[in-house]
PDB file of C-alpha atoms in Angstrom:
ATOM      1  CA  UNK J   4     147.785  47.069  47.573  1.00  0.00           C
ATOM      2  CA  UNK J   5     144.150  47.812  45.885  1.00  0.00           C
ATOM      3  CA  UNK J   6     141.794  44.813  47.002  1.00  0.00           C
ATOM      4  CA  UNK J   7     138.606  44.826  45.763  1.00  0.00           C
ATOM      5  CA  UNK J   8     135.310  43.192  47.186  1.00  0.00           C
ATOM      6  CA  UNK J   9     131.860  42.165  45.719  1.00  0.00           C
ATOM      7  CA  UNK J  10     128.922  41.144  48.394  1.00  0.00           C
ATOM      8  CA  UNK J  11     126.882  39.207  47.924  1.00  0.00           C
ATOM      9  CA  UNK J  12     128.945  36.447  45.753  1.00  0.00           C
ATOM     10  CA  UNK J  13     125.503  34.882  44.890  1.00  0.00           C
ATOM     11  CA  UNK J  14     121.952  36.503  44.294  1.00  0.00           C
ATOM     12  CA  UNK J  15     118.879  35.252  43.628  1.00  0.00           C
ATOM     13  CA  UNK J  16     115.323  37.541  43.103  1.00  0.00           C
ATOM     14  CA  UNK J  17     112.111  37.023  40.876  1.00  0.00           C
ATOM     15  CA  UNK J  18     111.828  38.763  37.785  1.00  0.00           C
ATOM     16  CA  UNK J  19     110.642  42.020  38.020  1.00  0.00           C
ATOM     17  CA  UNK J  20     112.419  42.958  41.125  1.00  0.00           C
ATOM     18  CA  UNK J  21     114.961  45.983  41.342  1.00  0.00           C
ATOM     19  CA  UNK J  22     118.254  45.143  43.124  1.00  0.00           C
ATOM     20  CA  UNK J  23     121.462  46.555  43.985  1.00  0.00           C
ATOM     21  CA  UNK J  24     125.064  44.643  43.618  1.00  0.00           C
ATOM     22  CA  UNK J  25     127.880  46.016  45.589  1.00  0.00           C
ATOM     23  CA  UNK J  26     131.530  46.843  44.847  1.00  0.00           C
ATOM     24  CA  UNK J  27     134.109  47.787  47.597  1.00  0.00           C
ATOM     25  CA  UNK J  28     137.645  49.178  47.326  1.00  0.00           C
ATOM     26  CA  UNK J  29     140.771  49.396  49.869  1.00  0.00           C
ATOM     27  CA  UNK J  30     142.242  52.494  48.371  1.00  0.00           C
ATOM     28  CA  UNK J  31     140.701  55.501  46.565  1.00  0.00           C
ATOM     29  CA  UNK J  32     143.091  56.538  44.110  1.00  0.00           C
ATOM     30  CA  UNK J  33     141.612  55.037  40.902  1.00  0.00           C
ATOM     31  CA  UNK J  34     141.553  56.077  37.348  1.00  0.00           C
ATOM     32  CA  UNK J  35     138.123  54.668  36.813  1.00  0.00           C
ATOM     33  CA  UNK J  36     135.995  51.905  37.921  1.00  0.00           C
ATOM     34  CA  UNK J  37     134.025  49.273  34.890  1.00  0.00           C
ATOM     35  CA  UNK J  38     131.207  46.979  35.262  1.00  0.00           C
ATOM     36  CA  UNK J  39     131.001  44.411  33.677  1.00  0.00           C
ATOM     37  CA  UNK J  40     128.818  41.238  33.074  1.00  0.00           C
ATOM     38  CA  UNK J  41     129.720  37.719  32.471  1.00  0.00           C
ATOM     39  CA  UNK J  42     127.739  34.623  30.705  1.00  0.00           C
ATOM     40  CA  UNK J  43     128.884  31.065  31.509  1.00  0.00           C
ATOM     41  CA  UNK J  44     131.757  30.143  29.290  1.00  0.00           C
ATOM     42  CA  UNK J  45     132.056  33.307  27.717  1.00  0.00           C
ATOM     43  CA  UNK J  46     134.233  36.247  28.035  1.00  0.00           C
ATOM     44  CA  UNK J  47     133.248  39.933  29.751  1.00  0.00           C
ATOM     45  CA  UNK J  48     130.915  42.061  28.263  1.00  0.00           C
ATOM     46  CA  UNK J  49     131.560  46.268  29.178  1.00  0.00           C
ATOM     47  CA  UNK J  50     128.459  47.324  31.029  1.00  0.00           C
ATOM     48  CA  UNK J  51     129.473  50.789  32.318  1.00  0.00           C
ATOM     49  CA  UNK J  52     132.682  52.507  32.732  1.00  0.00           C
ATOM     50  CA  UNK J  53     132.879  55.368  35.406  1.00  0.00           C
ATOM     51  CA  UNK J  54     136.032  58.044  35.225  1.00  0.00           C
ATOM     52  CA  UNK J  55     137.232  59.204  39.058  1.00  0.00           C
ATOM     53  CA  UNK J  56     135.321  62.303  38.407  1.00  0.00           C
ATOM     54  CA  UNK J  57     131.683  61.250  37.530  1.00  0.00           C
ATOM     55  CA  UNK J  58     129.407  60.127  40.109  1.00  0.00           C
ATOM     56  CA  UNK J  59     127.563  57.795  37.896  1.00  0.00           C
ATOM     57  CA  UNK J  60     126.822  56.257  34.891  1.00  0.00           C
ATOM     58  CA  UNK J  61     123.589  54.924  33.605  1.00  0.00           C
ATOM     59  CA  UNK J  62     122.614  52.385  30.064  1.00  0.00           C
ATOM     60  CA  UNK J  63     119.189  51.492  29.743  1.00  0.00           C
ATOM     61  CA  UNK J  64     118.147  49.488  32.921  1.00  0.00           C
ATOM     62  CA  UNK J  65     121.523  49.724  34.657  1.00  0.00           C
ATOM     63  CA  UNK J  66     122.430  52.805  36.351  1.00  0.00           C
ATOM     64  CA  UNK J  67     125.859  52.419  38.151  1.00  0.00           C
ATOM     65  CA  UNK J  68     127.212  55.068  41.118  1.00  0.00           C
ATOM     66  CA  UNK J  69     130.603  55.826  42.664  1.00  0.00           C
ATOM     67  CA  UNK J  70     131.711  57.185  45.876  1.00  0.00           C
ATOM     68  CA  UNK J  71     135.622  56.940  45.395  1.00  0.00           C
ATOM     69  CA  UNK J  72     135.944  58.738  49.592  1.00  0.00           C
ATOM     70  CA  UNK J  73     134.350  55.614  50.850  1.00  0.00           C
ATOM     71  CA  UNK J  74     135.604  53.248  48.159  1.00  0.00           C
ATOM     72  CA  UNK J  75     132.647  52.180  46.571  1.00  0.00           C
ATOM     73  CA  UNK J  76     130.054  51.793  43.713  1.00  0.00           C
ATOM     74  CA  UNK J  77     126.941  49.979  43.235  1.00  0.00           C
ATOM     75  CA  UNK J  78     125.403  48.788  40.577  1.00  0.00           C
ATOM     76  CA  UNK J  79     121.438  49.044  40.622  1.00  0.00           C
ATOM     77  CA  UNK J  80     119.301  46.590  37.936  1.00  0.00           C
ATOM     78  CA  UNK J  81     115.586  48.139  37.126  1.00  0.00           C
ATOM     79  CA  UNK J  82     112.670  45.473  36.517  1.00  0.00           C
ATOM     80  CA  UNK J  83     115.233  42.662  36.143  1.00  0.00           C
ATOM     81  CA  UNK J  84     114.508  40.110  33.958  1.00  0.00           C
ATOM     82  CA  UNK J  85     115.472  36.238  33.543  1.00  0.00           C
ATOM     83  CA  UNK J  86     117.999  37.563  30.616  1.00  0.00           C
ATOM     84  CA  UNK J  87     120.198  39.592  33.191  1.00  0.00           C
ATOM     85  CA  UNK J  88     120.795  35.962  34.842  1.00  0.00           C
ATOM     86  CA  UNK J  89     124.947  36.342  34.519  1.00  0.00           C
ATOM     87  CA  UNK J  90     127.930  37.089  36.452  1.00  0.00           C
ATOM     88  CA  UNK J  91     128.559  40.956  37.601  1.00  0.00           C
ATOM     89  CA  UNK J  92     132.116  42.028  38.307  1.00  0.00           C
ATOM     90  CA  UNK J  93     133.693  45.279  38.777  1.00  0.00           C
ATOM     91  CA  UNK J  94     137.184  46.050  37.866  1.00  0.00           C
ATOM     92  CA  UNK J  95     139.098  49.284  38.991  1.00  0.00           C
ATOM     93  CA  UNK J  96     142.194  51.087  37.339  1.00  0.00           C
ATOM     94  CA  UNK J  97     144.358  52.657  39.455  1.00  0.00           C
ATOM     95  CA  UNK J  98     146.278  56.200  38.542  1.00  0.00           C
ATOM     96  CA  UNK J  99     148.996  56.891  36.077  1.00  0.00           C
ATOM     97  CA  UNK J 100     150.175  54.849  33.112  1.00  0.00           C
ATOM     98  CA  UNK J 101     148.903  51.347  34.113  1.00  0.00           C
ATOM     99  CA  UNK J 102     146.670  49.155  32.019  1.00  0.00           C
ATOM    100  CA  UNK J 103     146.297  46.609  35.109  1.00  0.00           C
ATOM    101  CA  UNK J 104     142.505  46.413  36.553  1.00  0.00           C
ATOM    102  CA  UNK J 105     141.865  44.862  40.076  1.00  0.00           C
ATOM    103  CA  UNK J 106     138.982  42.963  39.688  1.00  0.00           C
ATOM    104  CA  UNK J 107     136.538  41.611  42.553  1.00  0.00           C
ATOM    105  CA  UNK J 108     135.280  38.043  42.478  1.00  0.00           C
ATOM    106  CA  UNK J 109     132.170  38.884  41.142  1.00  0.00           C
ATOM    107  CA  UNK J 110     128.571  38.321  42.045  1.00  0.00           C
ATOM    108  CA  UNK J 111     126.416  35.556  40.655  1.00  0.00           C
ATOM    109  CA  UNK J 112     122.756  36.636  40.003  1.00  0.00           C
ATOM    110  CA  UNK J 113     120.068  34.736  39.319  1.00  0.00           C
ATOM    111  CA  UNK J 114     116.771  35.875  38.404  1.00  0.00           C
ATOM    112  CA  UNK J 115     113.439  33.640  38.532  1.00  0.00           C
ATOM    113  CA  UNK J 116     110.689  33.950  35.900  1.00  0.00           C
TER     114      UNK J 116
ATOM    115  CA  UNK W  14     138.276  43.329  13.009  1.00  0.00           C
ATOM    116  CA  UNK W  15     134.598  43.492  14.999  1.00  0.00           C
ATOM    117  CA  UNK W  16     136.061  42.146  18.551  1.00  0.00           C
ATOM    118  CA  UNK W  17     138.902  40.443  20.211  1.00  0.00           C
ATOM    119  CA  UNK W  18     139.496  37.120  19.006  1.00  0.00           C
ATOM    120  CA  UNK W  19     141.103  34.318  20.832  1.00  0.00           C
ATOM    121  CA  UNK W  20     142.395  30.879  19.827  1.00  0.00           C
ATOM    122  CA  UNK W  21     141.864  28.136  20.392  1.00  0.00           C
ATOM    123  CA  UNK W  22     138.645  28.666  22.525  1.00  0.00           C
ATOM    124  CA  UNK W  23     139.633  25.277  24.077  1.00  0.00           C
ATOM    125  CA  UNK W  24     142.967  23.539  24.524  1.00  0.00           C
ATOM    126  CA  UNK W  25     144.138  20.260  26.245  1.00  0.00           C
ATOM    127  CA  UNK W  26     148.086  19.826  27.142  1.00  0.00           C
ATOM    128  CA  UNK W  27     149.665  17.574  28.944  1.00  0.00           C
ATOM    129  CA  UNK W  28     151.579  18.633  32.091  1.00  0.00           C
ATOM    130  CA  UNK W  29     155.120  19.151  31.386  1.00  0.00           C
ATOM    131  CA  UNK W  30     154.187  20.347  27.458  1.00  0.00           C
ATOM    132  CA  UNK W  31     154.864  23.612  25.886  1.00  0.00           C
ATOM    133  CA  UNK W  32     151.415  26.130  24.538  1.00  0.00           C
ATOM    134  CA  UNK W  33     150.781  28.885  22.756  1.00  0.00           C
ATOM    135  CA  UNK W  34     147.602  31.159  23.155  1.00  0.00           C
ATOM    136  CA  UNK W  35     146.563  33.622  20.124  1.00  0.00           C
ATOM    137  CA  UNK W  36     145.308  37.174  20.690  1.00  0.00           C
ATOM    138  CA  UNK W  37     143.782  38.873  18.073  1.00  0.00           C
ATOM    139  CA  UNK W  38     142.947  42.639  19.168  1.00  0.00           C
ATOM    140  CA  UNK W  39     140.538  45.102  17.696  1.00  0.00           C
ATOM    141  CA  UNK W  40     141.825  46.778  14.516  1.00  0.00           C
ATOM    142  CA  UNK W  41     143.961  49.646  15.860  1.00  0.00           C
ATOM    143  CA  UNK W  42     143.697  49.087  19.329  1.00  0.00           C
ATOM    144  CA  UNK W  43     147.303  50.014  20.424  1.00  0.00           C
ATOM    145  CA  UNK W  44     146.700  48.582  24.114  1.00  0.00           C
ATOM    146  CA  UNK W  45     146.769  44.306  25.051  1.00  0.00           C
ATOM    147  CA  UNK W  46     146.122  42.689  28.144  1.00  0.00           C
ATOM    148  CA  UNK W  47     146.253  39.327  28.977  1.00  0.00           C
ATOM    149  CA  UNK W  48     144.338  38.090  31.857  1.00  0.00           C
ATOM    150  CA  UNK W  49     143.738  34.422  33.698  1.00  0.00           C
ATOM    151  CA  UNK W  50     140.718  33.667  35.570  1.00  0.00           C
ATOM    152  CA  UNK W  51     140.302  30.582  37.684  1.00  0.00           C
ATOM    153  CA  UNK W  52     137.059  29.168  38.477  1.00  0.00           C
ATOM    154  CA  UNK W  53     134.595  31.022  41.059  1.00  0.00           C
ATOM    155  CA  UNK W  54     137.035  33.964  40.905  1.00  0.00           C
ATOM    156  CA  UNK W  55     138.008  37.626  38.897  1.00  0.00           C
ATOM    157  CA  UNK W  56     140.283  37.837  36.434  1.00  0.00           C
ATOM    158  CA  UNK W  57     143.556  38.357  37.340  1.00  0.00           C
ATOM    159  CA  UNK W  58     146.098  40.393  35.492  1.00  0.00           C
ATOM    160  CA  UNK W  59     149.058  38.912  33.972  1.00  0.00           C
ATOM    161  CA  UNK W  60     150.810  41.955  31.242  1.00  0.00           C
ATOM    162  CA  UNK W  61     150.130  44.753  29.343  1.00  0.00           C
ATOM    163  CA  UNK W  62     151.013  45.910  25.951  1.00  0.00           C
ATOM    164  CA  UNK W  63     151.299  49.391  24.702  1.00  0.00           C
ATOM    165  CA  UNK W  64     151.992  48.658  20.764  1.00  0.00           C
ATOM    166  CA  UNK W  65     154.653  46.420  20.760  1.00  0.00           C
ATOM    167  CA  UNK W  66     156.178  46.925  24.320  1.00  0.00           C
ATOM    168  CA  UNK W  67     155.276  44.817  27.575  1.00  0.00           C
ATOM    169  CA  UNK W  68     154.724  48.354  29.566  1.00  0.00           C
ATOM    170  CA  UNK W  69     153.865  45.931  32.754  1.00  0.00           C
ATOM    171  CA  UNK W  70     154.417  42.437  33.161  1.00  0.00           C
ATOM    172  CA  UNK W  71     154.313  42.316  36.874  1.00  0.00           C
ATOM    173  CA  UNK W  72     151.525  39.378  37.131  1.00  0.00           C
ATOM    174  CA  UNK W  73     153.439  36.882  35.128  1.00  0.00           C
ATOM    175  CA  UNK W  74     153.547  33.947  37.304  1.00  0.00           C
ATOM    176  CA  UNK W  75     157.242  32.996  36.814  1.00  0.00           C
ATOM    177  CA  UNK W  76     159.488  32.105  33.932  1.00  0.00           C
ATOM    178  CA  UNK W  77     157.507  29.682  32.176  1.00  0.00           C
ATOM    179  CA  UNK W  78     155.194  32.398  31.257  1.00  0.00           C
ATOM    180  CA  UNK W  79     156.156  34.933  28.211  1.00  0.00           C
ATOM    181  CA  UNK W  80     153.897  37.036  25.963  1.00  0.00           C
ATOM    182  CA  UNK W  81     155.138  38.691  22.325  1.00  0.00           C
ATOM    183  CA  UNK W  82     153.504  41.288  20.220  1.00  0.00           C
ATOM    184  CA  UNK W  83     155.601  41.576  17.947  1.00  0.00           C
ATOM    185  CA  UNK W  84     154.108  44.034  15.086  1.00  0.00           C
ATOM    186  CA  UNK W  85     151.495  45.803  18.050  1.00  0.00           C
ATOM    187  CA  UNK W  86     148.693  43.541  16.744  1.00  0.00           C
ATOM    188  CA  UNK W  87     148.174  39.839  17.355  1.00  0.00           C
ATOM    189  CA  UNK W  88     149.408  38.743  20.782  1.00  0.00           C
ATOM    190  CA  UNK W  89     150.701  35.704  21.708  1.00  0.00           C
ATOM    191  CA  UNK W  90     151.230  34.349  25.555  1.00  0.00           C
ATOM    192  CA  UNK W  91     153.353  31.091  25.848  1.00  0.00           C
ATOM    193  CA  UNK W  92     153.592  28.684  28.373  1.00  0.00           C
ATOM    194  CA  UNK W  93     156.893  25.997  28.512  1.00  0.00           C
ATOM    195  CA  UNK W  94     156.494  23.424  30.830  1.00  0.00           C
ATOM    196  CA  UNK W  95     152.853  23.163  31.770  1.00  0.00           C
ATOM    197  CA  UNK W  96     151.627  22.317  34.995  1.00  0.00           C
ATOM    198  CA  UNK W  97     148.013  21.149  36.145  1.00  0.00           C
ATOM    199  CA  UNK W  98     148.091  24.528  37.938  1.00  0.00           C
ATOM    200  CA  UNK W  99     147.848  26.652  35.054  1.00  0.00           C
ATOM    201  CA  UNK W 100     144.728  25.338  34.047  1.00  0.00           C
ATOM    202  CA  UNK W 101     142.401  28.196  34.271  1.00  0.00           C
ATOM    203  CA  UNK W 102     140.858  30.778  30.987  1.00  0.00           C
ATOM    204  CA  UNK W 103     143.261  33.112  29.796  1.00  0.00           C
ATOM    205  CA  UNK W 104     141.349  36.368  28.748  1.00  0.00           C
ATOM    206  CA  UNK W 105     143.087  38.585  26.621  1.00  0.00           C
ATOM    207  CA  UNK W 106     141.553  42.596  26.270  1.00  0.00           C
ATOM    208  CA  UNK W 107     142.217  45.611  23.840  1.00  0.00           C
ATOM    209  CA  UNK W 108     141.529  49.147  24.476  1.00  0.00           C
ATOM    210  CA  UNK W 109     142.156  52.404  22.402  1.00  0.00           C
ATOM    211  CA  UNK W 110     144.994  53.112  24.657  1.00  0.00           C
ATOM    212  CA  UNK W 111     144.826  52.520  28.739  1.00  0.00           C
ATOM    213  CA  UNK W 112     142.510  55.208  29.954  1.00  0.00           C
ATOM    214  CA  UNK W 113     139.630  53.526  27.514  1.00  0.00           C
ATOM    215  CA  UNK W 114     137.590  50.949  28.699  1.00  0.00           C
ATOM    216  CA  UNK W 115     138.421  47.362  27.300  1.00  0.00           C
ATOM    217  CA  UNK W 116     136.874  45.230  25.080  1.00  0.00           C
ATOM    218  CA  UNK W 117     137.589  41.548  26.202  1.00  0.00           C
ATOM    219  CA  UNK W 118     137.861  37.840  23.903  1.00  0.00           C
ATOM    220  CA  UNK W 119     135.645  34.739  24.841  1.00  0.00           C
ATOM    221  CA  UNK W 120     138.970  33.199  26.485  1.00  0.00           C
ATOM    222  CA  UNK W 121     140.934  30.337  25.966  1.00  0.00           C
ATOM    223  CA  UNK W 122     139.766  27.683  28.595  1.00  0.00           C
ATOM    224  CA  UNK W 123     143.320  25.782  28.872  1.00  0.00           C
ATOM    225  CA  UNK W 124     143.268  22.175  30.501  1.00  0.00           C
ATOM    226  CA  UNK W 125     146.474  20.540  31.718  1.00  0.00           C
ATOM    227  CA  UNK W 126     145.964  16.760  32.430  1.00  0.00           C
TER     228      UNK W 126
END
């Protein structure tokens, strides 16, 4: 059964600061792996979507990696800023026909002006 | 139309009453999902649509939970006999097909006093 893991749960750096949010996974055989980002009260927003064969993906500021052998990505914020103050989760999609993603429990960042 | 809609954004039942939540998908989106997210945690997955098909319902709770998409557009999940338990937002998702990323709805935040 896939199980997937976000450390830290809560994070909290002043603005300007580059930073690094983890995503673990128990089992490697995934279709693709999606950050996304989450605003109090409101639904998910797409960030970056990652097929099994890419190593990373980047958009702007956000530059996301994945190492499906050791069952993880990361998720690395440039110069944050007080606007990227949200919830981060990542969601993987396992193989074959399945719309289901395993999503972790997210990580709360916070980031000081 | 632009993004996922989802109605009502909020709704208050009483336990033991029936509900209905409305998914509206992206125009030609073929794909549905329908998740439920509890506070402090991921979404969860509940089914999947491929046009007018549940292709995987395997996170339905139990019986008192049923989803219908009847024409492969709008989406509805119902829930008979409401308990306090299901109170959580119920995220519903589109995609092109389910190798595409998703595009996700604000949520319907469902109370059940």
């Amino acid at each position: 059964k896939q199980e997937v893991t976000q450390i830290p749960a809560a994070l909290s750096v002043p603005e300007g600061e580059n930073l690094v949010l983890n995503c673990s996974f128990t089992d490697s055989a995934i279709y693709n792996l999606q950050w996304f980002r989450q605003d109090p009260g409101k639904g998910l927003t797409s960030l970056l979507l990652i097929q099994s064969s890419q190593r990373e993906q980047t958009s702007g500021r956000l530059n996301a990696s994945l190492d499906k052998s050791s069952g993880r990505s990361t998720l690395y914020i440039a110069a944050s800023q007080p606007g990227d103050s949200a919830t981060y989760l990542c969601a993987v999609k396992g193989p074959g026909n399945t719309g289901k993603l395993i999503f972790g429990q997210g990580t709360t960042l916070q980031v000081k002006p | 139309g632009a993004g996922v809609s989802q109605t009502p954004s909020n709704k208050v039942t009483e336990k033991g009453k029936y509900v209905e939540l409305r998914c509206d998908p992206i125009s030609g989106h073929t794909a549905l999902y329908w998740y439920r997210q509890s506070l402090g945690q991921g979404p969860e997955f509940l089914i999947y649509f491929q046009g007018t098909g549940a292709a995987d319902d395997s996170g339905l709770p139990n019986d008192r939970f049923f989803a219908v998409r009847p024409e492969g557009s709008v989406s509805t999940l119902k829930i008979q006999r409401t308990e306090r338990g299901d109170s959580a937002v119920y995220l519903c998702a589109s995609s092109q097909d389910s190798f595409y990323g998703y595009t996700f709805g604000s949520g319907t935040r469902l109370t059940v006093v």
